[in-house]
Amino acid sequence: VDFNRGDSDGFVRFAAAGGAKAALEALAAGGEEVSGATPQWRLLDAAEEEAYKQRVQERNAARNAPPPLEKGLLLRFEGAGADTDREQVSALCGEWGTVDFVDYSRGDASGTVRFRSPADAKAALDGLGGGAELGGEATAWRQVEGEEEEAYVAAVREKMAARKGGGKGGKGKGK
């Protein structure tokens, strides 16, 4: 069912044309009211169906498009100790603002932290600028800016798209 409260029309999609025709016959014969009104039921013609499918695809593409990221959300660190994990990085940065994501794997010497707002990232950079320890090692922190920031965001979006497109998730039988 594709209907939004307040709209004057909606659509019911069926897996097979036979199901749609049987439902149409039953609904037309019943004369049932929906929210105090008696709806008019009909099948879409081929052109209307194609236009509807196009609108659904456009709406889904807009919903699935990643939101734009503000500039100034990213900090890069170098020099982390081998025992450092994401939770330690997040806790350390969380002292200065809200951390949205830590892009780091245990054993790496460097990583990237994405903050909720540019102000949070700036506060963290100011607080961490003197060097903070991660995994027993002093780390250097800097803002990710310009082309480096654009390239990083593009790479992350590419990874996300690859994960989203892989496998057959969501095809279960509800068991």
mmCIF file of C-alpha atoms in Angstrom:
data_model
loop_
_atom_site.group_PDB
_atom_site.id
_atom_site.type_symbol
_atom_site.label_atom_id
_atom_site.label_comp_id
_atom_site.label_asym_id
_atom_site.label_seq_id
_atom_site.Cartn_x
_atom_site.Cartn_y
_atom_site.Cartn_z
ATOM 1 C CA VAL A 1 0.000 0.000 0.000
ATOM 2 C CA ASP A 2 1.382 3.356 -1.043
ATOM 3 C CA PHE A 3 -0.702 6.039 0.681
ATOM 4 C CA ASN A 4 0.061 9.026 2.865
ATOM 5 C CA ARG A 5 -2.428 10.471 5.338
ATOM 6 C CA GLY A 6 -3.959 13.588 3.840
ATOM 7 C CA ASP A 7 -3.517 12.464 0.225
ATOM 8 C CA SER A 8 -6.647 12.007 -1.866
ATOM 9 C CA ASP A 9 -5.282 9.020 -3.753
ATOM 10 C CA GLY A 10 -3.127 5.988 -3.112
ATOM 11 C CA PHE A 11 -1.902 2.810 -4.740
ATOM 12 C CA VAL A 12 -2.044 -0.861 -3.845
ATOM 13 C CA ARG A 13 0.586 -3.009 -5.539
ATOM 14 C CA PHE A 14 0.111 -6.709 -6.179
ATOM 15 C CA ALA A 15 2.603 -9.409 -7.109
ATOM 16 C CA ALA A 16 0.400 -10.611 -9.958
ATOM 17 C CA ALA A 17 -2.201 -8.995 -12.215
ATOM 18 C CA GLY A 18 -4.729 -11.716 -11.294
ATOM 19 C CA GLY A 19 -4.572 -10.701 -7.641
ATOM 20 C CA ALA A 20 -5.129 -7.053 -8.533
ATOM 21 C CA LYS A 21 -8.168 -7.894 -10.679
ATOM 22 C CA ALA A 22 -9.712 -10.119 -7.978
ATOM 23 C CA ALA A 23 -9.138 -7.444 -5.323
ATOM 24 C CA LEU A 24 -10.658 -4.784 -7.590
ATOM 25 C CA GLU A 25 -13.811 -6.873 -8.092
ATOM 26 C CA ALA A 26 -14.178 -7.490 -4.351
ATOM 27 C CA LEU A 27 -13.557 -3.858 -3.392
ATOM 28 C CA ALA A 28 -15.871 -2.444 -6.060
ATOM 29 C CA ALA A 29 -18.685 -4.788 -5.005
ATOM 30 C CA GLY A 30 -18.296 -4.004 -1.285
ATOM 31 C CA GLY A 31 -18.695 -0.224 -1.328
ATOM 32 C CA GLU A 32 -16.750 -0.035 1.957
ATOM 33 C CA GLU A 33 -15.968 3.352 3.476
ATOM 34 C CA VAL A 34 -12.408 4.313 4.307
ATOM 35 C CA SER A 35 -12.063 7.143 6.830
ATOM 36 C CA GLY A 36 -15.614 8.292 6.126
ATOM 37 C CA ALA A 37 -15.357 8.248 2.322
ATOM 38 C CA THR A 38 -16.155 5.659 -0.314
ATOM 39 C CA PRO A 39 -13.062 5.283 -2.503
ATOM 40 C CA GLN A 40 -13.124 4.766 -6.229
ATOM 41 C CA TRP A 41 -11.031 1.751 -7.251
ATOM 42 C CA ARG A 42 -9.518 1.143 -10.700
ATOM 43 C CA LEU A 43 -6.536 -0.486 -12.410
ATOM 44 C CA LEU A 44 -3.875 1.782 -13.858
ATOM 45 C CA ASP A 45 -3.370 1.690 -17.595
ATOM 46 C CA ALA A 46 0.127 0.869 -18.901
ATOM 47 C CA ALA A 47 1.259 4.516 -19.166
ATOM 48 C CA GLU A 48 -0.010 5.355 -15.651
ATOM 49 C CA GLU A 49 1.680 2.258 -14.246
ATOM 50 C CA GLU A 50 4.986 3.170 -15.886
ATOM 51 C CA ALA A 51 4.764 6.756 -14.573
ATOM 52 C CA TYR A 52 3.970 5.426 -11.084
ATOM 53 C CA LYS A 53 6.939 3.033 -11.162
ATOM 54 C CA GLN A 54 9.214 5.908 -12.219
ATOM 55 C CA ARG A 55 7.996 8.076 -9.301
ATOM 56 C CA VAL A 56 8.600 5.203 -6.861
ATOM 57 C CA GLN A 57 12.144 4.671 -8.200
ATOM 58 C CA GLU A 58 12.924 8.385 -7.928
ATOM 59 C CA ARG A 59 11.517 8.551 -4.400
ATOM 60 C CA ASN A 60 13.519 5.489 -3.335
ATOM 61 C CA ALA A 61 16.695 6.880 -4.882
ATOM 62 C CA ALA A 62 16.209 10.136 -2.981
ATOM 63 C CA ARG A 63 15.590 8.246 0.282
ATOM 64 C CA ASN A 64 18.653 6.048 -0.210
ATOM 65 C CA ALA A 65 20.984 8.875 -1.215
ATOM 66 C CA PRO A 66 23.502 9.573 1.513
ATOM 67 C CA PRO A 67 23.038 12.888 3.253
ATOM 68 C CA PRO A 68 25.586 15.556 2.422
ATOM 69 C CA LEU A 69 28.353 15.897 4.978
ATOM 70 C CA GLU A 70 29.304 19.273 6.318
ATOM 71 C CA LYS A 71 32.880 20.356 5.886
ATOM 72 C CA GLY A 72 35.089 20.272 8.967
ATOM 73 C CA LEU A 73 33.760 17.107 10.611
ATOM 74 C CA LEU A 74 36.886 14.967 10.199
ATOM 75 C CA LEU A 75 40.031 14.661 12.301
ATOM 76 C CA ARG A 76 42.960 12.403 11.411
ATOM 77 C CA PHE A 77 45.315 10.915 13.975
ATOM 78 C CA GLU A 78 48.751 9.328 13.565
ATOM 79 C CA GLY A 79 50.921 7.349 15.945
ATOM 80 C CA ALA A 80 48.423 5.185 17.847
ATOM 81 C CA GLY A 81 49.799 2.214 19.757
ATOM 82 C CA ALA A 82 49.115 -1.332 18.573
ATOM 83 C CA ASP A 83 46.690 -1.997 21.447
ATOM 84 C CA THR A 84 44.405 0.906 20.546
ATOM 85 C CA ASP A 85 40.801 0.109 19.612
ATOM 86 C CA ARG A 86 37.873 2.139 18.266
ATOM 87 C CA GLU A 87 36.227 2.389 21.666
ATOM 88 C CA GLN A 88 39.338 4.055 23.145
ATOM 89 C CA VAL A 89 39.480 6.550 20.268
ATOM 90 C CA SER A 90 35.772 7.303 20.605
ATOM 91 C CA ALA A 91 35.998 7.762 24.384
ATOM 92 C CA LEU A 92 39.006 10.072 24.066
ATOM 93 C CA CYS A 93 37.373 12.234 21.377
ATOM 94 C CA GLY A 94 34.010 12.120 23.111
ATOM 95 C CA GLU A 95 35.420 14.311 25.867
ATOM 96 C CA TRP A 96 35.172 17.259 23.447
ATOM 97 C CA GLY A 97 32.090 16.502 21.377
ATOM 98 C CA THR A 98 29.791 13.933 19.841
ATOM 99 C CA VAL A 99 31.603 11.312 17.775
ATOM 100 C CA ASP A 100 29.578 9.890 14.885
ATOM 101 C CA PHE A 101 32.094 7.346 13.598
ATOM 102 C CA VAL A 102 35.652 6.123 14.170
ATOM 103 C CA ASP A 103 37.339 4.755 11.049
ATOM 104 C CA TYR A 104 40.124 2.705 12.606
ATOM 105 C CA SER A 105 41.263 -0.921 12.819
ATOM 106 C CA ARG A 106 43.204 -2.353 15.760
ATOM 107 C CA GLY A 107 46.915 -2.440 15.011
ATOM 108 C CA ASP A 108 46.863 0.503 12.588
ATOM 109 C CA ALA A 109 48.920 3.539 13.500
ATOM 110 C CA SER A 110 46.400 6.016 12.072
ATOM 111 C CA GLY A 111 42.684 6.589 11.694
ATOM 112 C CA THR A 112 39.938 9.131 11.097
ATOM 113 C CA VAL A 113 37.207 10.366 13.424
ATOM 114 C CA ARG A 114 33.956 11.914 12.160
ATOM 115 C CA PHE A 115 32.214 14.281 14.550
ATOM 116 C CA ARG A 116 28.568 15.356 14.652
ATOM 117 C CA SER A 117 29.402 19.006 14.070
ATOM 118 C CA PRO A 118 32.353 21.122 12.938
ATOM 119 C CA ALA A 119 32.316 22.798 16.371
ATOM 120 C CA ASP A 120 32.784 19.401 18.049
ATOM 121 C CA ALA A 121 35.679 18.577 15.704
ATOM 122 C CA LYS A 122 37.328 21.935 16.393
ATOM 123 C CA ALA A 123 36.940 21.528 20.163
ATOM 124 C CA ALA A 124 38.509 18.061 19.946
ATOM 125 C CA LEU A 125 41.372 19.316 17.790
ATOM 126 C CA ASP A 126 42.019 22.137 20.267
ATOM 127 C CA GLY A 127 41.929 19.652 23.152
ATOM 128 C CA LEU A 128 44.004 16.963 21.456
ATOM 129 C CA GLY A 129 46.406 19.307 19.680
ATOM 130 C CA GLY A 130 49.052 18.932 22.353
ATOM 131 C CA GLY A 131 49.065 15.188 21.727
ATOM 132 C CA ALA A 132 47.107 12.571 23.581
ATOM 133 C CA GLU A 133 48.068 8.979 24.221
ATOM 134 C CA LEU A 134 46.369 6.090 22.477
ATOM 135 C CA GLY A 135 47.615 2.608 23.265
ATOM 136 C CA GLY A 136 50.543 4.037 25.231
ATOM 137 C CA GLU A 137 51.806 6.159 22.331
ATOM 138 C CA ALA A 138 51.594 9.915 21.750
ATOM 139 C CA THR A 139 49.396 10.767 18.786
ATOM 140 C CA ALA A 140 49.392 13.727 16.420
ATOM 141 C CA TRP A 141 45.998 15.159 15.395
ATOM 142 C CA ARG A 142 44.994 17.319 12.449
ATOM 143 C CA GLN A 143 41.873 18.474 10.613
ATOM 144 C CA VAL A 144 41.099 16.728 7.309
ATOM 145 C CA GLU A 145 40.376 19.466 4.768
ATOM 146 C CA GLY A 146 40.066 20.290 1.083
ATOM 147 C CA GLU A 147 40.806 17.634 -1.511
ATOM 148 C CA GLU A 148 41.812 15.119 1.161
ATOM 149 C CA GLU A 149 38.420 15.532 2.850
ATOM 150 C CA GLU A 150 36.559 15.180 -0.470
ATOM 151 C CA ALA A 151 38.551 12.070 -1.409
ATOM 152 C CA TYR A 152 37.952 10.490 2.011
ATOM 153 C CA VAL A 153 34.181 11.134 1.855
ATOM 154 C CA ALA A 154 34.016 9.760 -1.708
ATOM 155 C CA ALA A 155 35.888 6.596 -0.661
ATOM 156 C CA VAL A 156 33.580 6.048 2.323
ATOM 157 C CA ARG A 157 30.477 6.503 0.168
ATOM 158 C CA GLU A 158 31.889 4.018 -2.365
ATOM 159 C CA LYS A 159 32.456 1.431 0.398
ATOM 160 C CA MET A 160 28.932 1.986 1.717
ATOM 161 C CA ALA A 161 27.433 1.560 -1.749
ATOM 162 C CA ALA A 162 29.399 -1.655 -2.287
ATOM 163 C CA ARG A 163 28.136 -3.081 1.016
ATOM 164 C CA LYS A 164 24.566 -2.079 0.246
ATOM 165 C CA GLY A 165 24.621 -3.717 -3.182
ATOM 166 C CA GLY A 166 26.157 -7.006 -2.098
ATOM 167 C CA GLY A 167 24.329 -10.129 -0.976
ATOM 168 C CA LYS A 168 20.628 -10.790 -0.913
ATOM 169 C CA GLY A 169 19.724 -9.205 2.411
ATOM 170 C CA GLY A 170 16.076 -8.710 3.212
ATOM 171 C CA LYS A 171 14.869 -11.617 1.082
ATOM 172 C CA GLY A 172 13.962 -13.865 4.006
ATOM 173 C CA LYS A 173 10.581 -15.472 4.566
ATOM 174 C CA GLY A 174 10.049 -13.811 7.967
ATOM 175 C CA LYS A 175 10.943 -16.943 9.927
#
